[in-house]
mmCIF file of C-alpha atoms in Angstrom:
data_model
loop_
_atom_site.group_PDB
_atom_site.id
_atom_site.type_symbol
_atom_site.label_atom_id
_atom_site.label_comp_id
_atom_site.label_asym_id
_atom_site.label_seq_id
_atom_site.Cartn_x
_atom_site.Cartn_y
_atom_site.Cartn_z
ATOM 1 C CA LYS A 1 126.095 204.712 -239.622
ATOM 2 C CA ASN A 2 124.099 201.864 -238.104
ATOM 3 C CA GLU A 3 125.978 198.721 -237.177
ATOM 4 C CA VAL A 4 123.388 196.659 -239.051
ATOM 5 C CA GLU A 5 121.946 197.742 -242.375
ATOM 6 C CA GLN A 6 119.146 195.983 -244.224
ATOM 7 C CA SER A 7 117.869 196.317 -247.738
ATOM 8 C CA PRO A 8 115.380 196.794 -249.115
ATOM 9 C CA GLN A 9 113.272 198.596 -246.507
ATOM 10 C CA ASN A 10 110.078 197.565 -248.270
ATOM 11 C CA LEU A 11 109.463 194.784 -250.751
ATOM 12 C CA THR A 12 106.262 193.880 -252.549
ATOM 13 C CA ALA A 13 106.154 190.770 -254.711
ATOM 14 C CA GLN A 14 103.702 188.418 -256.362
ATOM 15 C CA GLU A 15 102.940 185.050 -254.863
ATOM 16 C CA GLY A 16 105.451 182.459 -256.042
ATOM 17 C CA GLU A 17 108.340 184.858 -256.538
ATOM 18 C CA PHE A 18 111.820 184.240 -255.122
ATOM 19 C CA ILE A 19 112.594 186.779 -252.420
ATOM 20 C CA THR A 20 115.975 188.034 -251.231
ATOM 21 C CA ILE A 21 116.558 190.309 -248.252
ATOM 22 C CA ASN A 22 120.059 191.543 -247.532
ATOM 23 C CA CYS A 23 121.857 192.432 -244.335
ATOM 24 C CA SER A 24 125.273 194.050 -243.908
ATOM 25 C CA TYR A 25 127.018 194.665 -240.624
ATOM 26 C CA SER A 26 130.113 196.537 -239.566
ATOM 27 C CA VAL A 27 131.261 194.836 -236.362
ATOM 28 C CA GLU A 28 132.885 191.512 -235.567
ATOM 29 C CA ILE A 29 130.102 189.150 -234.649
ATOM 30 C CA SER A 30 129.665 185.820 -232.978
ATOM 31 C CA ALA A 31 126.301 185.163 -234.626
ATOM 32 C CA LEU A 32 123.729 186.664 -236.963
ATOM 33 C CA HIS A 33 120.021 186.200 -236.448
ATOM 34 C CA TRP A 34 117.062 186.465 -238.776
ATOM 35 C CA LEU A 35 113.790 187.265 -237.059
ATOM 36 C CA GLN A 36 110.241 187.488 -238.349
ATOM 37 C CA GLN A 37 107.676 189.885 -236.934
ATOM 38 C CA HIS A 38 104.055 189.508 -237.956
ATOM 39 C CA PRO A 39 101.513 192.345 -237.900
ATOM 40 C CA GLY A 40 100.319 191.188 -234.476
ATOM 41 C CA GLY A 41 103.753 192.149 -233.153
ATOM 42 C CA GLY A 42 105.209 188.827 -232.021
ATOM 43 C CA ILE A 43 108.815 188.043 -232.952
ATOM 44 C CA VAL A 44 109.894 184.609 -234.098
ATOM 45 C CA SER A 45 113.514 183.560 -234.464
ATOM 46 C CA LEU A 46 114.015 182.059 -237.927
ATOM 47 C CA PHE A 47 117.747 181.400 -238.020
ATOM 48 C CA MET A 48 120.883 181.891 -236.000
ATOM 49 C CA LEU A 49 124.063 181.380 -237.991
ATOM 50 C CA SER A 50 127.741 182.089 -237.724
ATOM 51 C CA SER A 51 128.928 180.570 -240.991
ATOM 52 C CA GLY A 52 127.712 179.034 -244.217
ATOM 53 C CA LYS A 53 124.087 178.386 -244.925
ATOM 54 C CA LYS A 54 120.977 177.108 -243.185
ATOM 55 C CA LYS A 55 117.667 175.960 -244.666
ATOM 56 C CA HIS A 56 114.291 175.527 -243.084
ATOM 57 C CA GLY A 57 111.445 174.694 -245.400
ATOM 58 C CA ARG A 58 111.211 177.456 -248.009
ATOM 59 C CA LEU A 59 113.595 179.723 -246.107
ATOM 60 C CA ILE A 60 117.336 179.825 -246.680
ATOM 61 C CA ALA A 61 119.846 181.993 -244.825
ATOM 62 C CA THR A 62 123.430 182.512 -245.865
ATOM 63 C CA ILE A 63 126.289 184.422 -244.336
ATOM 64 C CA ASN A 64 129.664 185.558 -245.655
ATOM 65 C CA ILE A 65 131.814 186.404 -242.666
ATOM 66 C CA GLN A 66 134.632 187.950 -244.715
ATOM 67 C CA GLU A 67 132.245 190.322 -246.481
ATOM 68 C CA LYS A 68 130.134 190.899 -243.342
ATOM 69 C CA HIS A 69 126.984 190.143 -245.287
ATOM 70 C CA SER A 70 123.998 187.844 -244.939
ATOM 71 C CA SER A 71 120.986 187.118 -247.104
ATOM 72 C CA LEU A 72 117.603 185.650 -246.358
ATOM 73 C CA HIS A 73 115.885 183.940 -249.260
ATOM 74 C CA ILE A 74 112.290 182.805 -249.525
ATOM 75 C CA THR A 75 111.418 180.404 -252.315
ATOM 76 C CA ALA A 76 107.880 180.069 -253.719
ATOM 77 C CA SER A 77 106.700 183.030 -251.639
ATOM 78 C CA HIS A 78 103.186 182.962 -250.199
ATOM 79 C CA PRO A 79 100.943 185.683 -248.768
ATOM 80 C CA ARG A 80 101.463 184.202 -245.284
ATOM 81 C CA ASP A 81 105.148 185.166 -245.629
ATOM 82 C CA SER A 82 104.052 188.813 -245.410
ATOM 83 C CA ALA A 83 105.792 190.175 -242.337
ATOM 84 C CA VAL A 84 108.720 192.318 -241.238
ATOM 85 C CA TYR A 85 112.035 190.479 -241.420
ATOM 86 C CA ILE A 86 114.703 191.708 -239.059
ATOM 87 C CA CYS A 87 118.407 191.014 -239.135
ATOM 88 C CA ALA A 88 120.251 191.173 -235.814
ATOM 89 C CA VAL A 89 123.815 190.479 -234.719
ATOM 90 C CA THR A 90 125.508 189.397 -231.540
ATOM 91 C CA ASP A 91 128.898 191.053 -231.026
ATOM 92 C CA PHE A 92 131.877 189.131 -229.759
ATOM 93 C CA GLY A 93 132.124 189.462 -226.002
ATOM 94 C CA ASN A 94 128.556 190.608 -225.775
ATOM 95 C CA GLU A 95 125.305 188.695 -225.814
ATOM 96 C CA LYS A 96 122.915 191.500 -226.663
ATOM 97 C CA LEU A 97 121.273 191.744 -230.060
ATOM 98 C CA THR A 98 121.792 194.769 -232.276
ATOM 99 C CA PHE A 99 119.006 195.054 -234.803
ATOM 100 C CA GLY A 100 118.609 196.252 -238.337
ATOM 101 C CA THR A 101 115.622 198.411 -239.160
ATOM 102 C CA GLY A 102 113.739 195.564 -240.789
ATOM 103 C CA THR A 103 112.369 194.778 -244.225
ATOM 104 C CA ARG A 104 108.615 194.912 -244.673
ATOM 105 C CA LEU A 105 107.637 192.145 -247.091
ATOM 106 C CA THR A 106 104.218 192.021 -248.725
ATOM 107 C CA ILE A 107 103.289 189.083 -250.925
ATOM 108 C CA ILE A 108 100.313 189.684 -253.181
ATOM 109 C CA PRO A 109 98.135 186.698 -254.131
ATOM 110 C CA ASP B 1 104.816 179.296 -228.964
ATOM 111 C CA SER B 2 108.356 180.203 -227.862
ATOM 112 C CA GLY B 3 107.843 179.162 -224.251
ATOM 113 C CA VAL B 4 108.540 182.691 -223.043
ATOM 114 C CA THR B 5 105.574 184.388 -221.384
ATOM 115 C CA GLN B 6 105.009 188.054 -220.740
ATOM 116 C CA THR B 7 102.304 189.821 -218.790
ATOM 117 C CA PRO B 8 100.349 191.909 -219.254
ATOM 118 C CA LYS B 9 99.776 191.907 -223.021
ATOM 119 C CA HIS B 10 98.531 195.467 -223.021
ATOM 120 C CA LEU B 11 98.950 198.272 -220.547
ATOM 121 C CA ILE B 12 97.465 201.736 -220.743
ATOM 122 C CA THR B 13 98.514 204.259 -218.175
ATOM 123 C CA ALA B 14 99.061 207.965 -217.656
ATOM 124 C CA THR B 15 102.172 210.102 -217.660
ATOM 125 C CA GLY B 16 104.008 210.103 -214.368
ATOM 126 C CA GLN B 17 102.833 206.646 -213.385
ATOM 127 C CA ARG B 18 104.871 203.521 -212.672
ATOM 128 C CA VAL B 19 104.317 200.080 -214.197
ATOM 129 C CA THR B 20 105.858 196.638 -213.903
ATOM 130 C CA LEU B 21 106.217 194.253 -216.813
ATOM 131 C CA ARG B 22 106.780 190.593 -216.094
ATOM 132 C CA CYS B 23 108.604 187.915 -218.055
ATOM 133 C CA SER B 24 108.943 184.187 -217.470
ATOM 134 C CA PRO B 25 111.740 182.602 -219.522
ATOM 135 C CA ARG B 26 111.651 179.208 -221.197
ATOM 136 C CA SER B 27 112.138 176.366 -218.783
ATOM 137 C CA GLY B 28 115.863 175.992 -218.098
ATOM 138 C CA ASP B 29 116.926 179.273 -219.697
ATOM 139 C CA LEU B 30 119.187 181.340 -217.449
ATOM 140 C CA SER B 31 119.468 184.536 -219.481
ATOM 141 C CA VAL B 32 116.705 187.090 -219.821
ATOM 142 C CA TYR B 33 116.926 190.084 -222.139
ATOM 143 C CA TRP B 34 114.638 193.100 -222.318
ATOM 144 C CA TYR B 35 114.130 194.996 -225.571
ATOM 145 C CA GLN B 36 112.094 198.071 -226.450
ATOM 146 C CA GLN B 37 110.503 198.573 -229.854
ATOM 147 C CA SER B 38 109.273 202.075 -230.575
ATOM 148 C CA LEU B 39 108.162 203.571 -233.872
ATOM 149 C CA ASP B 40 111.031 206.040 -234.090
ATOM 150 C CA GLN B 41 113.876 203.970 -232.580
ATOM 151 C CA GLY B 42 113.125 200.457 -233.756
ATOM 152 C CA LEU B 43 114.236 197.542 -231.601
ATOM 153 C CA GLN B 44 116.759 198.391 -228.908
ATOM 154 C CA PHE B 45 118.423 196.335 -226.216
ATOM 155 C CA LEU B 46 117.697 197.508 -222.682
ATOM 156 C CA ILE B 47 119.250 195.075 -220.235
ATOM 157 C CA GLN B 48 120.291 191.435 -219.730
ATOM 158 C CA TYR B 49 120.225 189.281 -216.632
ATOM 159 C CA TYR B 50 121.945 185.955 -216.250
ATOM 160 C CA ASN B 51 121.006 183.698 -213.364
ATOM 161 C CA GLY B 52 119.915 186.594 -211.193
ATOM 162 C CA GLU B 53 122.816 188.931 -211.944
ATOM 163 C CA GLU B 54 122.837 191.923 -214.264
ATOM 164 C CA ARG B 55 125.066 191.008 -217.197
ATOM 165 C CA ALA B 56 124.813 193.812 -219.731
ATOM 166 C CA LYS B 57 123.159 197.182 -219.995
ATOM 167 C CA GLY B 58 122.079 198.974 -223.127
ATOM 168 C CA ASN B 59 120.058 202.075 -223.767
ATOM 169 C CA ILE B 60 118.077 201.827 -220.568
ATOM 170 C CA LEU B 61 116.870 205.048 -218.989
ATOM 171 C CA GLU B 62 117.563 205.754 -215.320
ATOM 172 C CA ARG B 63 113.785 205.768 -214.760
ATOM 173 C CA PHE B 64 113.761 202.102 -215.787
ATOM 174 C CA SER B 65 115.046 199.229 -213.695
ATOM 175 C CA ALA B 66 114.906 195.470 -213.852
ATOM 176 C CA GLN B 67 115.637 192.418 -211.783
ATOM 177 C CA GLN B 68 115.689 188.666 -212.124
ATOM 178 C CA PHE B 69 114.353 186.601 -209.277
ATOM 179 C CA PRO B 70 115.577 183.225 -207.916
ATOM 180 C CA ASP B 71 112.929 181.414 -209.960
ATOM 181 C CA LEU B 72 114.467 183.186 -213.015
ATOM 182 C CA HIS B 73 111.440 185.273 -213.901
ATOM 183 C CA SER B 74 112.230 188.901 -214.530
ATOM 184 C CA GLU B 75 110.471 192.207 -214.039
ATOM 185 C CA LEU B 76 111.029 195.488 -215.819
ATOM 186 C CA ASN B 77 109.952 198.520 -213.821
ATOM 187 C CA LEU B 78 109.206 201.753 -215.647
ATOM 188 C CA SER B 79 108.623 204.861 -213.561
ATOM 189 C CA SER B 80 107.771 208.525 -214.118
ATOM 190 C CA LEU B 81 106.349 207.471 -217.434
ATOM 191 C CA GLU B 82 106.452 209.835 -220.380
ATOM 192 C CA LEU B 83 104.565 209.784 -223.665
ATOM 193 C CA GLY B 84 107.743 208.659 -225.404
ATOM 194 C CA ASP B 85 107.867 205.479 -223.351
ATOM 195 C CA SER B 86 104.929 204.133 -225.329
ATOM 196 C CA ALA B 87 106.320 201.093 -227.094
ATOM 197 C CA LEU B 88 106.323 197.336 -227.365
ATOM 198 C CA TYR B 89 108.508 195.764 -224.698
ATOM 199 C CA PHE B 90 109.873 192.324 -225.477
ATOM 200 C CA CYS B 91 111.530 189.851 -223.241
ATOM 201 C CA ALA B 92 113.721 187.095 -224.667
ATOM 202 C CA SER B 93 115.484 184.184 -223.047
ATOM 203 C CA SER B 94 118.384 181.940 -223.918
ATOM 204 C CA GLY B 95 119.930 178.889 -222.392
ATOM 205 C CA GLY B 96 123.314 180.170 -221.379
ATOM 206 C CA LEU B 97 125.364 183.283 -221.899
ATOM 207 C CA GLY B 98 123.937 183.901 -225.374
ATOM 208 C CA GLY B 99 126.379 184.542 -228.204
ATOM 209 C CA LYS B 100 127.231 181.860 -230.659
ATOM 210 C CA TYR B 101 125.583 178.855 -229.125
ATOM 211 C CA ASN B 102 122.434 180.263 -227.677
ATOM 212 C CA GLU B 103 119.484 181.338 -229.733
ATOM 213 C CA GLN B 104 117.190 183.917 -228.155
ATOM 214 C CA PHE B 105 113.493 183.121 -227.897
ATOM 215 C CA PHE B 106 111.105 186.043 -227.730
ATOM 216 C CA GLY B 107 107.986 186.492 -225.681
ATOM 217 C CA PRO B 108 104.809 187.944 -227.212
ATOM 218 C CA GLY B 109 105.577 191.410 -225.890
ATOM 219 C CA THR B 110 103.779 193.949 -223.724
ATOM 220 C CA ARG B 111 102.292 196.916 -225.536
ATOM 221 C CA LEU B 112 102.577 199.961 -223.289
ATOM 222 C CA THR B 113 100.550 203.066 -224.081
ATOM 223 C CA VAL B 114 101.191 206.175 -222.025
ATOM 224 C CA LEU B 115 98.456 208.813 -222.303
#
């Protein structure tokens, strides 16, 4: 079993829909990261969080440490949000990232 | 733009060859991480350097080696290349020891194709 599991693997939605991507992990972590990878390949860090909730524009990330679960929400989705979203964790005592397999999001105009 | 630079962007080479990938971290960042993204394995951590010293090792093959220089740039050396080494190689940097207080910033990656 992978340390970091994401769901769904693929998600297709209409423009304007509210999007939720889920991430579960099995280890004790110091931080959880949400990353975005566009078709060109570059990776952008969206959020790093260790508790609670963070918001940036139309993106919201939440984490529940007790349940070892995080969600990434996108409000008023737009075709430019189409990308692969990757959840990653940093273990305690360790700075490396362990990655989920990613969620491929496609927003249709 | 994350402030992390990687060269070259693309590299095409033959099996058995050796290549060097270069990464310059964001100004002031002391930690450099190398990651490999292949189609079958996804993103995997290879190795971390902090201020010139190796800090952590992941799934890095013995044919691969890395170093971080006094000016904090890092190089990843891949030798005796095999077809399966074809992948995107990312470098990331962070300001301190990583973990809770240090977000990692990714470079644009080097796409390696081994023919």
